[in-house]
Coordinates of C-alpha atoms in Angstrom, one line a residue:
Chain S
X120 CA 130.1 6.2 -76.9
X121 CA 131.7 7.0 -73.3
X122 CA 128.3 6.5 -71.5
X123 CA 127.6 3.1 -70.0
X124 CA 124.6 2.2 -68.2
X125 CA 126.1 -0.3 -66.2
X126 CA 128.1 2.4 -64.2
X127 CA 127.0 2.6 -60.6
X128 CA 126.4 5.4 -59.0
X129 CA 126.4 5.2 -55.3
X130 CA 124.8 8.4 -53.9
X131 CA 125.7 7.7 -50.6
X132 CA 129.2 8.9 -51.4
X133 CA 128.3 12.1 -52.8
X134 CA 130.0 15.0 -51.1
X135 CA 127.0 16.7 -50.2
X136 CA 125.3 13.6 -48.9
X137 CA 125.9 13.3 -44.9
X138 CA 125.7 9.8 -43.1
X139 CA 122.3 8.8 -42.5
X140 CA 121.4 5.6 -40.5
X141 CA 118.3 4.1 -39.4
X142 CA 117.4 4.1 -35.3
X143 CA 116.3 0.9 -33.9
X144 CA 113.4 1.3 -31.9
X145 CA 115.1 1.2 -28.5
X146 CA 117.4 4.1 -29.8
X147 CA 114.4 6.0 -31.2
X148 CA 112.8 6.0 -27.9
X149 CA 115.7 7.1 -26.2
X150 CA 116.4 9.7 -28.6
X151 CA 112.7 10.8 -28.0
X152 CA 113.0 10.7 -24.4
X153 CA 116.2 12.9 -24.4
X154 CA 114.8 15.5 -26.5
X155 CA 111.5 15.3 -24.8
X156 CA 109.7 15.9 -28.1
X157 CA 107.1 13.4 -30.0
X158 CA 108.3 12.1 -33.4
X159 CA 106.3 14.4 -35.6
X160 CA 108.0 17.6 -34.1
X161 CA 111.4 16.4 -35.1
X162 CA 112.1 17.8 -38.8
X163 CA 110.7 15.0 -41.5
X164 CA 112.4 13.3 -44.3
X165 CA 109.8 12.2 -47.1
X166 CA 109.2 8.2 -47.7
X167 CA 110.2 8.7 -51.3
X168 CA 113.3 10.8 -50.5
X169 CA 116.5 9.0 -52.3
X170 CA 118.5 8.8 -49.1
X171 CA 115.5 7.0 -47.4
X172 CA 115.2 4.4 -50.0
X173 CA 118.7 3.8 -50.2
X174 CA 119.3 3.0 -46.6
X175 CA 116.0 1.1 -46.5
X176 CA 114.1 3.4 -44.0
X177 CA 110.3 2.8 -43.1
X178 CA 107.6 5.4 -42.7
X179 CA 107.6 5.9 -38.8
X180 CA 111.3 5.4 -38.4
X181 CA 113.9 8.0 -37.2
X182 CA 117.1 8.9 -39.1
X183 CA 120.0 9.8 -37.3
X184 CA 122.0 12.3 -39.8
X185 CA 125.7 13.0 -38.9
X186 CA 126.0 16.3 -40.5
X187 CA 129.0 18.1 -41.5
X188 CA 128.9 21.5 -39.6
X189 CA 130.6 24.4 -40.6
X190 CA 130.9 25.8 -37.2
X191 CA 130.9 22.3 -35.0
X192 CA 132.6 19.9 -37.1
X193 CA 129.7 17.3 -36.6
X194 CA 126.5 17.7 -35.4
X195 CA 123.7 15.0 -35.0
X196 CA 120.2 15.9 -36.0
X197 CA 117.2 13.2 -36.6
X198 CA 114.6 13.3 -39.3
X199 CA 111.3 11.6 -38.9
X200 CA 110.2 9.6 -42.0
X201 CA 106.6 10.7 -43.2
X202 CA 104.5 9.6 -46.1
X203 CA 104.7 12.3 -48.6
X204 CA 101.4 13.9 -49.4
X205 CA 102.3 15.2 -52.6
Chain L
X80 CA 151.4 28.9 -5.4
X81 CA 153.9 29.3 -2.4
X82 CA 156.9 26.9 -3.1
X83 CA 158.8 25.5 -5.9
X84 CA 158.1 22.1 -4.5
X85 CA 154.3 22.4 -4.7
X86 CA 154.4 23.6 -8.1
X87 CA 156.3 20.6 -9.0
X88 CA 154.0 18.3 -7.7
X89 CA 150.7 20.4 -9.5
X90 CA 152.4 20.0 -12.8
X91 CA 150.7 17.2 -15.1
X92 CA 153.5 14.3 -15.6
X93 CA 151.8 12.6 -18.2
X94 CA 149.6 12.8 -21.6
X95 CA 147.5 10.7 -20.3
X96 CA 147.0 12.9 -17.1
X97 CA 146.1 15.6 -19.0
X98 CA 143.9 13.5 -21.4
X99 CA 142.3 12.0 -18.1
X100 CA 141.8 15.8 -16.8
X101 CA 140.2 17.4 -19.8
X102 CA 137.9 14.4 -20.2
X103 CA 136.5 14.7 -16.6
X104 CA 136.2 18.5 -16.7
X105 CA 135.2 19.1 -20.3
X106 CA 134.0 16.1 -22.5
X107 CA 130.5 16.4 -21.3
X108 CA 130.2 20.4 -21.3
X109 CA 131.1 21.1 -25.0
X110 CA 130.7 19.4 -28.2
X111 CA 132.7 16.4 -29.2
X112 CA 134.5 18.1 -32.2
X113 CA 135.3 20.9 -30.1
X114 CA 136.8 18.8 -27.3
X115 CA 139.1 16.5 -29.8
X116 CA 140.4 20.0 -31.1
X117 CA 141.3 21.5 -27.7
X118 CA 142.9 18.0 -26.6
X119 CA 145.0 18.4 -29.3
X120 CA 146.0 21.6 -28.8
X121 CA 146.5 21.6 -25.2
X122 CA 148.9 18.2 -25.7
X123 CA 150.5 20.0 -28.2
X124 CA 151.4 22.9 -25.5
X125 CA 151.9 20.2 -22.9
X126 CA 154.8 18.5 -25.1
X127 CA 156.5 22.0 -25.6
X128 CA 156.3 23.6 -22.6
X129 CA 154.3 21.3 -19.8
X130 CA 151.4 22.4 -18.1
X131 CA 150.2 23.2 -14.5
X132 CA 147.1 22.0 -13.1
X133 CA 146.0 25.5 -12.5
X134 CA 146.9 26.6 -16.0
X135 CA 144.8 23.9 -17.4
X136 CA 142.0 24.9 -15.2
X137 CA 142.0 28.2 -16.4
X138 CA 142.1 27.3 -19.9
X139 CA 139.0 24.7 -19.4
X140 CA 137.3 27.4 -17.6
X141 CA 137.7 30.0 -20.4
X142 CA 136.6 27.8 -22.8
X143 CA 133.5 26.6 -21.1
X144 CA 132.9 30.4 -20.8
X145 CA 133.2 31.3 -24.4
X146 CA 131.4 28.2 -25.4
X147 CA 128.4 28.8 -23.1
X148 CA 128.3 32.5 -24.1
X149 CA 127.9 31.7 -27.9
X150 CA 125.1 29.2 -27.4
X151 CA 121.5 30.8 -28.0
X152 CA 119.6 31.2 -25.3
X153 CA 116.2 29.8 -25.1
X154 CA 113.2 31.9 -26.4
X155 CA 115.8 34.2 -28.3
X156 CA 114.2 35.1 -31.6
X157 CA 116.8 33.6 -33.8
X158 CA 114.5 34.0 -37.1
X159 CA 114.3 37.5 -36.8
X160 CA 117.9 38.1 -36.1
X161 CA 118.5 35.9 -39.0
X162 CA 116.2 37.8 -41.3
X163 CA 118.1 41.1 -40.2
X164 CA 121.2 39.8 -40.5
X165 CA 120.8 38.4 -44.2
X166 CA 118.5 41.3 -45.0
X167 CA 120.4 44.4 -44.0
X168 CA 123.8 43.4 -46.1
X169 CA 121.5 42.4 -49.0
X170 CA 120.4 46.0 -49.6
X171 CA 123.6 46.4 -50.7
X172 CA 123.9 43.9 -53.2
X173 CA 123.2 44.2 -57.1
X174 CA 120.1 44.9 -57.8
X175 CA 119.9 44.4 -61.4
X176 CA 119.8 41.0 -62.6
X177 CA 123.2 41.1 -63.5
X178 CA 125.4 38.6 -65.6
X179 CA 129.1 38.0 -64.8
X180 CA 131.2 35.0 -63.8
X181 CA 134.4 33.6 -63.0
X182 CA 134.8 32.1 -66.7
X183 CA 133.7 34.7 -69.2
X184 CA 132.5 32.1 -71.2
X185 CA 129.4 32.2 -69.3
X186 CA 126.3 34.1 -67.6
X187 CA 125.6 33.3 -64.3
X188 CA 122.7 35.0 -62.0
X189 CA 124.4 36.7 -59.0
X190 CA 123.3 39.4 -56.4
X191 CA 119.9 39.8 -55.2
X192 CA 118.1 38.3 -58.0
X193 CA 120.2 35.1 -57.3
X194 CA 119.3 35.2 -53.7
X195 CA 115.6 35.3 -54.5
X196 CA 115.7 32.6 -56.7
X197 CA 117.2 30.3 -54.1
X198 CA 114.7 31.8 -51.2
X199 CA 111.7 31.1 -53.4
X200 CA 112.8 27.5 -54.1
X201 CA 112.4 28.2 -57.9
X202 CA 111.9 24.9 -59.9
X203 CA 114.8 26.2 -61.7
X204 CA 117.3 28.5 -61.8
X205 CA 117.5 31.1 -64.4
X206 CA 120.9 29.9 -65.2
X207 CA 121.9 26.7 -64.3
X208 CA 125.1 25.3 -64.3
X209 CA 127.2 22.6 -63.0
X210 CA 130.6 21.9 -61.9
X211 CA 131.8 18.8 -62.7
X212 CA 134.8 16.8 -61.2
X213 CA 136.8 14.1 -62.8
X214 CA 138.4 11.0 -61.5
X215 CA 141.8 11.4 -60.8
X216 CA 142.8 9.6 -64.5
X217 CA 140.8 12.2 -66.4
X218 CA 141.3 15.0 -64.3
X219 CA 145.2 14.9 -64.8
X220 CA 145.3 15.5 -68.3
X221 CA 143.8 17.5 -70.9
X222 CA 143.1 15.1 -73.5
X223 CA 141.2 12.9 -71.3
X224 CA 139.1 15.7 -69.8
X225 CA 138.4 16.9 -73.2
X226 CA 136.9 13.3 -73.7
X227 CA 134.3 13.7 -71.2
X228 CA 133.5 17.2 -72.4
X229 CA 132.7 15.7 -75.5
X230 CA 130.4 13.1 -73.9
X231 CA 128.6 15.4 -71.9
X232 CA 128.5 18.5 -74.1
X233 CA 125.3 18.3 -76.6
X234 CA 126.3 18.3 -80.2
X235 CA 123.4 18.8 -82.7
X236 CA 123.1 18.2 -86.4
X237 CA 123.5 22.1 -86.7
X238 CA 127.2 22.1 -84.9
X239 CA 128.6 19.9 -87.2
X240 CA 127.2 20.6 -90.9
X241 CA 128.2 23.1 -93.6
X242 CA 124.8 22.9 -95.2
X243 CA 121.5 21.6 -95.2
X244 CA 119.4 21.3 -98.4
X245 CA 115.7 20.3 -98.6
X246 CA 113.8 19.9 -101.5
X247 CA 110.6 18.8 -101.5
X248 CA 110.9 16.5 -104.5
X249 CA 114.6 14.8 -103.9
X250 CA 114.8 15.0 -100.5
X251 CA 117.1 16.1 -98.0
X252 CA 121.0 16.8 -98.4
X253 CA 123.3 17.2 -95.7
X254 CA 126.8 18.4 -96.1
X255 CA 129.1 17.8 -93.0
X256 CA 131.8 19.9 -92.0
X257 CA 134.9 17.3 -91.0
X258 CA 137.1 19.9 -89.2
X259 CA 133.9 20.6 -86.8
X260 CA 133.0 16.6 -86.7
X261 CA 136.5 15.7 -85.9
X262 CA 136.6 18.8 -83.0
X263 CA 133.7 17.7 -81.4
X264 CA 134.6 13.9 -82.0
X265 CA 131.3 12.7 -84.1
X266 CA 131.6 10.1 -86.7
X267 CA 129.3 10.1 -89.8
X268 CA 127.9 7.0 -88.7
X269 CA 126.5 8.8 -85.4
X270 CA 124.6 11.5 -87.5
X271 CA 123.2 9.2 -89.5
X272 CA 122.2 7.0 -86.7
X273 CA 120.8 9.8 -84.8
X274 CA 118.8 11.0 -88.3
X275 CA 116.9 7.4 -88.3
X276 CA 114.9 8.9 -85.0
X277 CA 113.4 11.4 -87.2
X278 CA 111.8 8.8 -89.5
X279 CA 112.0 11.1 -92.6
X280 CA 112.8 8.3 -94.9
X281 CA 115.8 6.2 -96.5
X282 CA 119.1 7.7 -95.3
X283 CA 122.2 7.6 -97.5
X284 CA 125.5 8.2 -96.3
X285 CA 128.4 9.3 -98.6
X286 CA 131.4 8.6 -96.4
X287 CA 133.8 10.1 -99.2
X288 CA 131.9 13.3 -99.7
X289 CA 130.9 13.4 -96.4
X290 CA 127.4 13.9 -97.2
X291 CA 124.0 12.2 -96.2
X292 CA 120.8 12.3 -98.3
X293 CA 117.4 11.4 -96.8
X294 CA 115.1 10.3 -99.4
X295 CA 111.7 10.6 -98.5
X296 CA 109.0 7.8 -98.9
X297 CA 106.6 10.5 -100.9
X298 CA 106.8 14.3 -101.1
X299 CA 107.5 16.5 -98.2
X300 CA 104.5 18.5 -97.5
X301 CA 105.1 22.2 -98.0
X302 CA 104.0 23.5 -95.2
X303 CA 106.2 21.4 -92.8
X304 CA 109.5 22.0 -94.4
X305 CA 110.5 24.5 -92.1
X306 CA 109.6 22.3 -89.5
X307 CA 111.8 19.2 -91.0
X308 CA 114.6 22.0 -91.3
X309 CA 114.7 22.9 -87.6
X310 CA 114.3 19.2 -86.5
X311 CA 117.0 18.3 -88.6
X312 CA 119.4 21.3 -87.1
X313 CA 118.3 20.8 -83.2
X314 CA 118.6 17.1 -83.4
X315 CA 120.6 15.8 -80.6
X316 CA 123.7 13.6 -81.9
X317 CA 125.5 13.0 -78.5
X318 CA 125.8 14.6 -75.1
X319 CA 123.8 14.8 -72.1
X320 CA 120.5 16.0 -72.1
X321 CA 119.9 19.7 -70.8
X322 CA 123.8 20.6 -70.9
X323 CA 124.4 23.1 -73.8
X324 CA 127.8 24.1 -73.2
X325 CA 130.9 22.6 -71.5
X326 CA 134.4 24.1 -71.0
X327 CA 137.8 23.1 -69.3
X328 CA 139.0 25.0 -66.4
X329 CA 142.4 24.4 -65.1
X330 CA 142.9 24.7 -61.6
X331 CA 145.6 24.4 -59.0
X332 CA 144.6 22.6 -55.9
X333 CA 146.4 21.9 -52.8
X334 CA 146.8 18.3 -52.1
X335 CA 148.9 16.5 -49.4
X336 CA 151.5 15.3 -52.1
X337 CA 151.8 19.1 -52.9
X338 CA 150.2 21.7 -55.4
X339 CA 148.8 19.7 -58.6
X340 CA 147.0 20.8 -61.7
X341 CA 143.4 19.5 -62.3
X342 CA 141.0 19.9 -65.1
X343 CA 137.5 20.3 -64.0
X344 CA 134.3 20.9 -66.6
X345 CA 132.0 23.7 -65.8
X346 CA 128.6 23.0 -67.8
X347 CA 125.7 25.6 -68.9
X348 CA 122.7 23.5 -68.3
X349 CA 122.0 20.8 -65.5
X350 CA 121.3 17.1 -65.2
X351 CA 122.3 15.6 -62.2
X352 CA 121.5 12.2 -62.9
X353 CA 122.9 11.6 -66.0
X354 CA 126.1 13.7 -65.8
X355 CA 126.8 11.2 -62.8
X356 CA 127.0 8.2 -64.5
X357 CA 129.2 9.4 -67.5
X358 CA 132.6 7.7 -67.4
X359 CA 135.4 9.8 -66.2
X360 CA 133.4 11.9 -63.8
X361 CA 133.7 11.6 -60.4
X362 CA 130.4 11.2 -59.2
X363 CA 130.9 12.5 -55.7
X364 CA 132.0 16.0 -56.7
X365 CA 129.3 16.7 -59.3
X366 CA 127.7 20.1 -58.3
X367 CA 124.6 21.7 -59.5
X368 CA 123.1 25.0 -58.8
X369 CA 119.7 23.6 -59.2
X370 CA 118.7 22.9 -55.9
X371 CA 115.3 21.0 -56.6
X372 CA 117.5 18.6 -58.8
X373 CA 119.7 18.0 -55.8
X374 CA 117.0 17.1 -53.6
X375 CA 115.2 14.8 -56.2
X376 CA 118.5 12.9 -56.9
X377 CA 120.3 13.4 -53.5
X378 CA 117.8 13.7 -50.8
X379 CA 116.6 16.5 -48.5
X380 CA 120.1 16.7 -46.8
X381 CA 122.1 17.6 -49.5
X382 CA 119.7 20.0 -50.9
X383 CA 120.1 21.7 -47.5
X384 CA 123.5 21.5 -48.1
X385 CA 123.1 22.9 -51.4
X386 CA 121.3 26.1 -50.4
X387 CA 123.7 27.0 -47.5
X388 CA 126.7 26.7 -50.6
X389 CA 124.7 28.6 -52.9
X390 CA 123.4 31.6 -50.4
X391 CA 127.1 31.9 -48.9
X392 CA 128.6 32.2 -52.5
X393 CA 126.3 34.9 -53.5
X394 CA 127.1 36.7 -50.3
X395 CA 130.5 36.3 -50.5
X396 CA 130.7 37.2 -54.0
X397 CA 129.3 40.4 -53.5
X398 CA 131.7 41.1 -50.6
X399 CA 129.3 41.1 -47.6
X400 CA 130.1 38.7 -44.3
X401 CA 127.2 37.0 -42.7
X402 CA 127.4 34.7 -40.3
X403 CA 126.6 31.4 -41.6
X404 CA 124.7 30.1 -38.9
X405 CA 121.6 32.5 -40.2
X406 CA 122.4 30.8 -43.6
X407 CA 122.1 27.3 -41.9
X408 CA 119.1 28.6 -40.3
X409 CA 117.5 29.6 -43.3
X410 CA 118.3 26.3 -44.9
X411 CA 117.1 24.4 -41.9
X412 CA 113.7 26.0 -42.2
X413 CA 113.2 25.6 -45.6
X414 CA 114.0 22.0 -45.4
X415 CA 112.0 21.3 -42.5
X416 CA 109.0 19.8 -43.9
X417 CA 111.3 17.0 -45.8
X418 CA 110.9 18.9 -49.3
X419 CA 112.1 22.3 -50.4
X420 CA 109.8 24.9 -49.2
X421 CA 109.9 28.6 -50.1
X422 CA 110.1 31.3 -47.7
X423 CA 107.5 33.9 -49.5
X424 CA 105.7 37.2 -48.4
X425 CA 103.7 34.8 -45.7
X426 CA 106.9 33.1 -44.3
X427 CA 108.0 29.6 -44.9
X428 CA 105.0 28.4 -47.4
X429 CA 103.1 28.4 -44.6
X430 CA 99.9 29.9 -43.4
X431 CA 100.2 31.5 -39.7
X432 CA 97.8 30.0 -37.6
X433 CA 96.8 33.0 -35.7
X434 CA 93.6 35.0 -37.3
X435 CA 95.0 38.1 -35.8
X436 CA 98.5 37.7 -37.3
X437 CA 97.1 37.0 -40.7
X438 CA 94.7 39.9 -40.5
X439 CA 97.5 42.3 -39.4
X440 CA 98.9 41.8 -43.0
X441 CA 96.6 42.2 -45.8
X442 CA 93.0 42.2 -46.5
X443 CA 92.5 42.9 -42.6
X444 CA 88.5 42.8 -42.8
X445 CA 88.1 39.9 -45.1
X446 CA 90.1 37.7 -42.7
X447 CA 88.3 38.7 -39.8
X448 CA 85.0 38.0 -41.5
X449 CA 86.1 34.4 -42.8
X450 CA 87.3 33.4 -39.5
X451 CA 84.5 34.5 -37.6
X452 CA 82.1 32.7 -40.2
X453 CA 84.1 29.8 -40.0
X454 CA 84.2 29.9 -36.2
X455 CA 88.0 30.1 -35.9
X456 CA 89.7 30.0 -32.6
X457 CA 92.9 32.0 -31.9
X458 CA 95.1 30.6 -29.2
X459 CA 97.6 33.5 -29.6
X460 CA 100.8 31.5 -30.3
X461 CA 102.9 34.1 -32.0
X462 CA 104.5 37.5 -31.6
X463 CA 102.1 39.7 -33.5
X464 CA 98.9 38.6 -32.1
X465 CA 100.3 39.3 -28.6
X466 CA 101.1 42.8 -29.6
X467 CA 97.5 43.3 -31.1
X468 CA 95.9 42.2 -27.7
X469 CA 98.5 43.8 -25.5
X470 CA 100.1 40.9 -23.7
X471 CA 103.6 40.0 -23.3
X472 CA 105.1 38.8 -26.4
X473 CA 106.4 35.4 -26.3
X474 CA 110.2 36.0 -26.9
X475 CA 112.9 35.7 -24.3
X476 CA 111.7 35.8 -20.5
X477 CA 108.2 36.2 -22.0
X478 CA 108.4 32.7 -23.2
X479 CA 108.6 31.4 -19.6
X480 CA 105.4 30.0 -18.2
X481 CA 104.5 28.6 -15.0
X482 CA 102.7 25.4 -14.5
X483 CA 101.9 24.0 -11.2
X484 CA 101.3 20.6 -10.6
X485 CA 98.7 20.1 -8.1
X486 CA 99.4 16.5 -7.4
X487 CA 102.9 17.4 -6.4
X488 CA 101.9 20.0 -4.1
X489 CA 99.5 18.0 -1.8
X490 CA 102.4 15.5 -1.3
X491 CA 104.4 18.2 -0.1
X492 CA 101.8 19.3 2.3
X493 CA 101.4 15.9 3.5
X494 CA 105.1 15.2 4.4
X495 CA 105.1 18.9 5.9
X496 CA 102.8 18.1 8.5

C-alpha cells in the first residue's frame, strides 16, 4: 500500500492557507488603537480552527493574517480568536 | 522650464534618488505592493530614458489620484452594490441543473445551481470533486501518476470479479478477474484480507485458479443472502474513502524552465484529509470544491479562498465578467463569524436586529405583535426601518452624525475670554 500514516502533512504550507501570526499583547493593543475598534468588532476565528491550533493561539488572542489579494497583492487582516459556540 | 541648464539640474541622477523621491511622496499613501510595483516600473523607465523630477511628480500625482479614486468612500453601500453586481449577470446563467465538465468522464454542477449551492453553504456539494496535484517525481511520469491514481481510487470487490456465487449450504465462491486485478493493481491477498473484515467465516484463497471461497460457520440465513451479496460486492479493497473515480489529466504548464508536461489527478468525490496524506500527492496543492471540508481541515481563511475561487470559476465558466471585489466581499461576509455562514433569504444567516425591518419582509402583523409582547426596542440601525419612519437612511452622506463634546466647548469658551 502506498498510504503511510507517518507522512507529515503540514497544513500551513497549503496553497490556500495564508500566513497566520499571533500578535503579542502590545502589538494587539497598537492594532486596536490604530483601527479604533474593540476586539469583538474584528472578524472572528474559532478556537477550534485548524490554523489556530497549528500556530498555538488562544482564546482572546488577535491573529494577523497576510492574505494574498487578487487586487492588492498582499493585504493584512486581523481575526479575533473566540470560543466556538457550536 | 526655461533653459537647458535648469532642466539638467532637475534630472534625477541615480536610482537611489528616484527611490528616495518615490518613498517620500508615495510610500505612505498607497499599499506596499503597489508602491513596490510602481518603483520597479519607474526604475525601468529611468534606466531606459532617464526622468525629470517634474515627470516623476506627474506620475506620482496621477497614481495617487487613481488610487484614491478607486477607494470605496465611507458610507457606500458596498453590500447592495455587490448583490446587484453578482445578481444581474447571474440571471443570464443556465437555470437548469446542467452538467458538464472539462473532462467528459465527469458531471459537475455548474451555473446558477452551483452558485446557489456555494452561497447556501451546503454541507456537501451535489457533485464533489477534487483536483490533486502530484509531487514532481510523480507528476512527470504517467506510470507514477497511475500508481497514485490506484492508491486513491476506490476499488471494490465488484470491480475485480467475474462471478460471485452464494450458496446457503456451501458458502460463497468468488471468481476473480485477473485482467481487472492487474489493471487496478490488486493482489489476491488484498481481496481476502478485505473479506476478513466482513467476518463471514473461513476464507480460502486459491491463487492458481484465482478463486476465493468463504466457508461459513453455519448456514447463511436465506433472508440475508441478498444482503451478504451486496456487502461483498461493495466491499472496499483499497482506495480513499469517499473517492469513487479518479482520472489522469495531462496538462502543459509554464515554468521558469519552459513548458513542461504535468499529470494531474481529478477525483470524483472528496476527502481532503486522507488524500493529502497519500504518498506522491503534493499536499500543498490538493483542492476540493467542498467548502465545508476546506474549513474543517485548513481553516476559515482557506475556506474564504475556496469560496472566492469557486464563485469566480462559476462566473467565468458562464462567460460573465464580475469584478472580483464583489466576490471577495461575499466571501468575507460569509466567513466573518469564524465559520462558513450561508447567505439566505434573511441575509447572512442572521436575524436583523430591527423589528420594523423584520416586519417589512414577511408575517408583518405576527412579528409586530411578538415584538410588542416582548417589549422589544428598535434603535433604527438599518436602511429599511429608517425608510419606514421617514428618516434619512444611514447610507453615504446620511451616515454622518454630529456629536458635541461639551467638555471641549467649555474649554474653548474659557480660553477665548
